[in-house]
XYZ file of C-alpha atoms in Angstrom:
466
model
C 37.924 69.275 177.852
C 36.886 71.134 180.885
C 38.860 68.668 183.024
C 41.899 69.050 180.789
C 41.743 72.938 181.179
C 41.460 72.572 184.936
C 44.493 70.232 185.007
C 46.522 72.598 182.846
C 45.604 75.562 184.961
C 46.462 73.794 188.212
C 49.775 72.698 186.830
C 50.594 76.258 185.677
C 49.723 77.593 189.162
C 51.962 75.030 190.828
C 54.778 75.868 188.499
C 54.480 79.547 189.064
C 54.397 79.004 192.848
C 57.560 77.061 192.750
C 59.244 79.753 190.583
C 58.165 82.688 192.818
C 60.079 85.649 191.308
C 62.737 83.791 189.380
C 62.949 82.808 185.703
C 63.685 79.368 184.463
C 66.727 79.100 182.203
C 66.370 78.881 178.376
C 68.781 78.622 175.583
C 69.042 80.230 172.067
C 71.528 79.389 169.277
C 74.165 81.825 170.645
C 74.395 79.730 173.873
C 77.248 77.096 173.754
C 75.067 74.218 175.084
C 72.096 75.023 172.852
C 72.597 72.209 170.346
C 73.751 69.692 172.903
C 70.528 70.344 174.942
C 68.492 70.209 171.891
C 69.968 66.791 170.955
C 69.527 65.347 174.508
C 66.172 66.655 175.546
C 64.386 67.601 172.270
C 65.555 64.953 169.757
C 62.104 64.716 168.135
C 62.069 68.388 167.128
C 63.568 68.984 163.629
C 64.271 72.152 161.828
C 64.640 72.479 158.133
C 66.286 75.721 157.074
C 64.822 77.727 154.272
C 67.686 76.842 152.009
C 66.483 73.246 151.850
C 63.224 74.337 150.163
C 63.097 75.223 146.524
C 62.882 78.839 145.582
C 59.804 78.096 143.343
C 57.895 76.619 146.240
C 58.908 79.500 148.522
C 57.580 82.046 145.958
C 54.234 80.188 145.384
C 53.532 79.675 149.116
C 54.329 83.220 150.078
C 52.162 84.676 147.271
C 49.371 82.346 148.430
C 49.534 83.683 151.944
C 49.357 87.255 150.681
C 46.499 86.387 148.295
C 44.279 84.923 151.131
C 45.083 87.948 153.343
C 44.182 90.349 150.481
C 40.874 88.677 149.951
C 40.049 88.831 153.761
C 39.907 85.011 154.207
C 41.590 84.923 157.605
C 39.588 85.569 160.704
C 40.100 85.835 164.492
C 38.403 83.030 166.260
C 36.086 83.254 169.320
C 37.398 80.494 171.577
C 36.621 79.353 175.243
C 39.632 79.349 177.554
C 39.040 78.432 181.262
C 35.355 79.328 180.989
C 35.962 82.749 179.187
C 35.060 83.572 175.657
C 38.057 85.327 173.992
C 39.109 86.485 170.579
C 42.355 85.046 169.386
C 45.144 87.557 168.605
C 45.963 85.416 165.632
C 43.740 85.359 162.423
C 43.231 81.903 160.911
C 41.756 79.862 158.247
C 41.441 76.039 157.918
C 42.258 74.503 154.586
C 42.222 70.708 154.001
C 40.383 67.663 152.731
C 36.737 68.299 151.712
C 34.282 67.678 154.467
C 36.814 67.669 157.364
C 36.608 69.803 160.489
C 39.071 70.568 163.186
C 38.150 71.565 166.756
C 40.346 73.535 169.143
C 39.443 75.380 172.326
C 35.790 74.404 171.898
C 35.629 75.963 168.494
C 34.918 73.843 165.330
C 36.535 75.100 162.154
C 35.339 73.921 158.736
C 37.868 73.358 155.981
C 38.083 75.457 152.943
C 38.657 72.403 150.676
C 41.780 72.134 148.712
C 41.491 70.556 145.245
C 42.235 66.942 145.860
C 42.079 64.571 142.925
C 38.487 63.760 141.893
C 36.984 66.748 143.736
C 35.017 69.536 142.036
C 35.552 72.568 144.211
C 34.186 76.052 143.218
C 35.995 79.164 144.405
C 34.759 82.718 143.879
C 38.187 83.892 142.592
C 40.776 82.299 140.494
C 43.490 83.645 142.900
C 41.848 81.837 145.791
C 41.642 78.648 143.876
C 45.377 78.865 143.053
C 46.250 79.568 146.639
C 44.330 76.530 147.915
C 46.102 74.469 145.289
C 49.479 75.791 146.465
C 48.834 74.760 150.049
C 47.970 71.257 148.872
C 51.338 71.289 147.040
C 53.002 72.423 150.241
C 51.210 69.743 152.135
C 52.533 66.971 149.782
C 56.129 68.446 150.131
C 55.908 68.562 153.928
C 54.498 65.040 153.996
C 57.464 63.730 152.139
C 59.869 65.653 154.367
C 58.078 64.336 157.485
C 58.318 60.712 156.344
C 62.035 61.262 155.601
C 62.553 62.762 159.174
C 60.601 59.899 160.820
C 62.651 57.379 158.908
C 65.893 59.021 160.089
C 64.667 59.109 163.605
C 63.631 55.506 163.613
C 66.912 54.546 162.070
C 68.879 56.275 164.785
C 66.715 54.857 167.545
C 67.104 51.298 166.052
C 70.857 51.695 165.994
C 70.761 53.072 169.544
C 72.592 56.237 168.350
C 72.233 59.453 170.282
C 72.911 61.796 167.446
C 69.766 62.755 165.608
C 69.767 65.262 162.698
C 68.271 68.292 164.260
C 68.996 71.283 162.023
C 69.265 70.317 158.348
C 70.340 72.428 155.467
C 70.035 71.584 151.793
C 73.265 69.523 151.697
C 72.413 67.331 154.638
C 72.976 63.663 153.825
C 69.829 61.503 153.946
C 69.707 58.315 155.954
C 66.610 56.485 154.918
C 64.986 53.362 156.339
C 67.169 50.877 154.603
C 66.243 47.242 154.263
C 65.735 46.485 157.913
C 62.265 47.814 157.948
C 59.138 45.737 157.247
C 56.000 46.900 155.468
C 54.130 47.674 158.687
C 56.788 50.164 159.818
C 56.453 51.992 156.533
C 52.637 52.072 156.760
C 52.789 53.271 160.359
C 55.235 56.085 159.431
C 53.140 57.239 156.454
C 50.005 57.288 158.514
C 51.626 59.540 161.059
C 52.526 61.972 158.343
C 49.125 61.913 156.369
C 48.310 65.514 156.890
C 44.628 66.159 156.165
C 44.362 69.847 157.144
C 46.560 72.925 157.543
C 45.682 75.774 159.952
C 46.935 78.985 158.416
C 47.847 81.762 160.887
C 48.608 85.441 160.516
C 49.487 88.077 163.060
C 50.842 91.687 162.884
C 52.454 92.385 166.211
C 52.321 96.122 165.605
C 48.560 95.972 165.744
C 48.465 93.838 168.918
C 50.088 95.934 171.604
C 48.494 93.868 174.457
C 50.239 90.569 173.862
C 50.944 88.510 176.960
C 54.453 88.199 178.310
C 55.877 84.650 178.555
C 55.500 83.726 182.156
C 58.090 81.047 183.009
C 61.347 81.920 181.098
C 61.036 85.625 180.474
C 61.112 85.137 176.774
C 59.041 88.203 175.835
C 55.816 88.754 174.052
C 53.782 85.607 172.939
C 51.688 85.454 169.875
C 50.455 81.976 170.996
C 50.728 80.834 174.588
C 52.241 77.494 175.781
C 50.033 74.716 174.586
C 49.879 71.141 173.132
C 48.139 70.970 169.719
C 44.842 69.143 170.373
C 42.585 66.756 168.525
C 45.305 65.074 166.562
C 45.840 61.363 165.739
C 47.970 59.773 168.450
C 51.723 60.234 167.857
C 51.180 61.975 164.570
C 53.543 64.630 163.349
C 53.046 68.347 162.903
C 54.796 70.345 160.254
C 55.114 74.183 160.175
C 56.106 76.527 157.357
C 57.022 79.961 158.625
C 57.016 83.246 156.668
C 57.897 86.640 158.150
C 56.794 89.221 155.718
C 59.598 91.741 155.787
C 62.278 93.271 158.066
C 65.399 91.724 159.328
C 65.925 88.121 158.113
C 68.973 87.560 160.220
C 70.018 88.505 163.660
C 72.704 91.217 163.645
C 76.356 90.221 164.123
C 76.300 92.265 167.289
C 73.469 90.693 169.304
C 75.347 90.278 172.486
C 73.483 93.113 174.064
C 70.369 90.958 174.130
C 69.692 88.855 177.191
C 68.113 85.810 175.642
C 66.289 85.994 172.349
C 66.220 88.870 169.891
C 62.747 90.519 170.297
C 62.654 91.503 166.651
C 62.852 87.942 165.394
C 59.992 85.464 165.536
C 60.827 82.405 167.629
C 59.194 79.090 168.556
C 59.667 78.113 172.207
C 59.745 74.616 173.508
C 59.707 73.201 176.962
C 59.186 69.793 178.666
C 55.690 69.914 180.178
C 55.819 71.054 183.844
C 59.577 70.538 184.135
C 61.610 73.090 185.965
C 64.934 71.445 185.656
C 65.454 71.210 181.883
C 66.202 74.549 180.069
C 63.731 75.565 177.444
C 64.589 76.327 173.864
C 63.850 79.553 171.819
C 64.449 78.712 168.131
C 64.626 81.727 165.716
C 62.414 81.310 162.648
C 63.588 82.980 159.394
C 61.639 83.537 156.249
C 60.834 80.079 154.784
C 62.085 77.890 157.667
C 60.122 74.701 158.450
C 60.079 72.805 161.767
C 58.647 69.390 162.569
C 57.349 67.939 165.779
C 57.629 64.184 165.495
C 56.192 61.126 167.203
C 54.965 61.984 170.800
C 56.761 65.305 171.059
C 53.467 67.208 171.024
C 52.182 65.195 173.963
C 55.367 65.283 176.117
C 56.362 68.953 175.344
C 54.637 72.273 175.060
C 55.428 74.916 172.603
C 54.616 78.643 172.127
C 55.046 81.173 169.392
C 57.157 84.266 170.469
C 56.323 87.368 168.554
C 58.800 89.398 166.532
C 58.386 92.824 165.167
C 57.141 92.083 161.661
C 53.919 90.439 160.388
C 54.147 86.746 160.057
C 52.261 83.914 158.370
C 52.499 80.189 159.139
C 50.971 77.054 157.713
C 50.607 74.271 160.297
C 49.966 70.950 158.801
C 48.321 68.265 161.030
C 46.817 64.783 161.011
C 43.540 65.867 162.510
C 41.604 63.241 164.448
C 38.267 63.701 162.628
C 36.819 60.157 162.742
C 33.726 61.854 164.281
C 34.331 65.233 162.730
C 33.598 64.794 158.977
C 30.545 65.836 157.061
C 29.897 62.218 155.955
C 30.075 60.946 159.518
C 27.547 63.415 160.895
C 25.055 63.018 157.992
C 25.227 59.231 158.289
C 24.718 59.422 162.140
C 21.614 61.631 161.657
C 20.201 59.171 159.144
C 20.898 56.250 161.257
C 19.396 57.814 164.321
C 16.088 58.592 162.520
C 16.070 55.137 161.059
C 16.423 53.538 164.505
C 13.497 55.549 165.820
C 11.336 54.425 162.805
C 12.289 50.742 163.504
C 11.902 50.817 167.209
C 10.939 53.939 169.185
C 12.186 52.707 172.590
C 15.610 51.743 171.105
C 16.224 55.095 169.436
C 14.897 57.231 172.181
C 17.799 57.767 174.418
C 20.427 58.167 171.695
C 18.310 60.581 169.665
C 17.623 62.791 172.640
C 21.453 63.178 173.355
C 22.429 63.268 169.681
C 19.960 65.896 168.460
C 21.331 68.802 170.657
C 24.859 67.678 169.810
C 24.151 68.263 166.158
C 22.642 71.668 166.972
C 25.357 72.981 169.247
C 28.517 71.092 167.896
C 27.752 71.745 164.175
C 24.877 73.982 163.157
C 25.401 76.748 165.666
C 29.173 76.616 165.217
C 28.812 76.901 161.471
C 26.257 79.709 161.388
C 27.906 81.593 164.182
C 31.034 81.958 162.053
C 28.902 83.865 159.600
C 29.716 84.156 155.967
C 33.515 83.793 156.341
C 33.532 80.631 154.310
C 31.654 82.246 151.395
C 34.706 84.470 150.810
C 36.580 81.243 149.791
C 34.002 78.748 148.644
C 30.242 77.877 148.911
C 31.150 74.162 149.342
C 29.628 73.953 152.824
C 26.330 75.761 152.180
C 24.239 72.960 150.606
C 25.566 70.172 152.997
C 24.828 72.309 156.006
C 21.390 73.033 154.782
C 20.904 69.244 154.365
C 22.201 68.740 158.018
C 19.845 71.386 159.250
C 16.866 69.633 157.579
C 17.812 66.305 159.223
C 18.178 68.092 162.530
C 14.691 69.573 162.269
C 13.331 66.030 161.597
C 15.127 64.773 164.699
C 13.823 67.652 166.672
C 10.299 66.795 165.537
C 10.710 63.202 166.541
C 12.128 64.120 170.003
C 8.980 66.378 170.556
C 6.713 63.491 169.485
C 8.462 61.177 171.878
C 8.006 63.645 174.691
C 4.311 64.027 173.777
C 4.010 60.236 173.767
C 5.641 59.911 177.244
C 3.332 62.812 178.591
C 0.403 60.919 177.118
C 1.384 57.715 178.842
C 1.741 59.497 182.146
C -1.542 61.282 181.641
C -3.405 58.009 180.954
C -1.965 56.564 184.171
C -2.991 59.550 186.079
C -6.553 59.460 184.515
C -6.928 55.813 185.329
C -5.742 56.356 188.942
C -7.913 59.380 189.378
C -11.061 57.927 187.908
C -10.725 54.897 190.114
C -10.470 57.189 193.205
C -13.417 59.236 192.216
C -15.558 56.147 191.487
C -14.900 54.980 194.994
C -16.044 58.341 196.399
C -19.329 58.365 194.591
C -20.024 54.685 194.564
C -21.490 53.213 197.803
C -18.986 50.765 199.421
C -21.681 48.008 199.349
C -24.964 47.664 197.560
C -27.682 49.258 199.569
C -29.746 46.067 199.423
C -27.049 44.263 201.478
C -27.243 46.968 204.123
C -31.053 46.340 204.389
C -31.706 49.935 203.045
C -33.641 51.308 200.146
C -31.512 52.461 197.231
C -30.823 56.128 197.752
C -29.795 56.658 194.047
C -31.178 54.997 190.927
C -28.594 52.983 188.994
C -28.993 55.025 185.871
C -28.338 58.318 187.766
C -25.144 56.780 189.331
C -23.815 55.707 185.959
C -24.565 59.195 184.596
C -22.648 60.960 187.318
C -19.758 58.565 187.012
C -19.357 59.216 183.296
C -19.534 63.041 183.922
C -16.807 62.811 186.412
C -14.556 60.777 184.062
C -15.151 63.283 181.284
C -14.246 66.159 183.486
C -10.914 64.401 184.476
C -10.119 63.700 180.833
C -10.477 67.356 179.857
C -8.223 68.381 182.770
C -5.505 65.938 181.761
C -5.716 66.887 178.092
C -5.492 70.617 178.864
C -2.265 69.981 180.892
C -0.483 68.484 177.859
C 1.947 70.816 175.903
């Protein structure tokens, strides 16, 4: 991750050097070439207008946002960017499959579990339970929409057609996969839309006067800087539901006085990574709009969130790559590491020594550092993290035993070597009789002195152990 940060920073500096004091061009819907450029350079970016979503779902989702905000469930995260610890301007909460975690900018977030079938989740308030259930419902809806969008994209690519449905309203005709797709295509598409978490975001720009200016295009204030979403399954999609709380829902008819985007309206910005030739896009987000980043768009392009004037929520649904980031995984690894040590100390030594601090710093410290934020929504993580801490303490004890064992081995070697040297010092090099001399020291006295020296050396070595 450090190398990735360094590469990103060097790319940014090169780009800024090339730009000097000029802005790169970008387009908004009022520009004639906006939709043509979108179609040619950003074909895997799809927008679903609010009118394509049912009023009932809009109402439930927007009430769920406000409920979680009212109960103080969203928090600013302390993240590490280019070696600096910073608080995010955006407040967040992760909701998703029980036991999943999601890591971004060196911070591990733990899901507030949504009530999947067969789970028994306890929430402190009925309103919070209803909100989590609503985001699971939204997740199911966006998954269906994503699969449909991926099918349409695949159908167009297979037919070698350039036109891809970019901006879709409620009456847009569906394409579908048709009969030319086999089962593997369908499985692959579904897996890339199998959202297991959503990261909820909230920001009130009026309370954040120090927001950064967008550095390349002059797009204005940024709520979230240019980035790729990280730690996702390769080529998986991202779906975002946007909700601006109040204020102007449409740009005014007379917006020609703006150069570029309307600063009162929230936008999402897109650009091709480190490309200074292709114009960027600034897409306005109205209340209830959804956008989708399909296939490899997240890898080849960067996006940012451009602040409007009103508070805004968003729900960003992802296929988090958590093969090593679930509760089940980390508990099983701890138990396996301890079992390996019991079976064969030498085999388990190296892996346990590296794994034990990883559990401490990647899991326990991350969880406890975030304090009681999760208790506002659920106590689901408390017992499992206590279990993980108990396993970690066992591993820590085993590691100390191993270190003591190795020190003991080293001490024994030192004792053997030292006693041999001291014996040579006090033992005559040859029996006195062979030298034709009378014995200068009785044998019993020689043995007594030798044992005293060995005892003294033993005490010295033992006292040097931790």
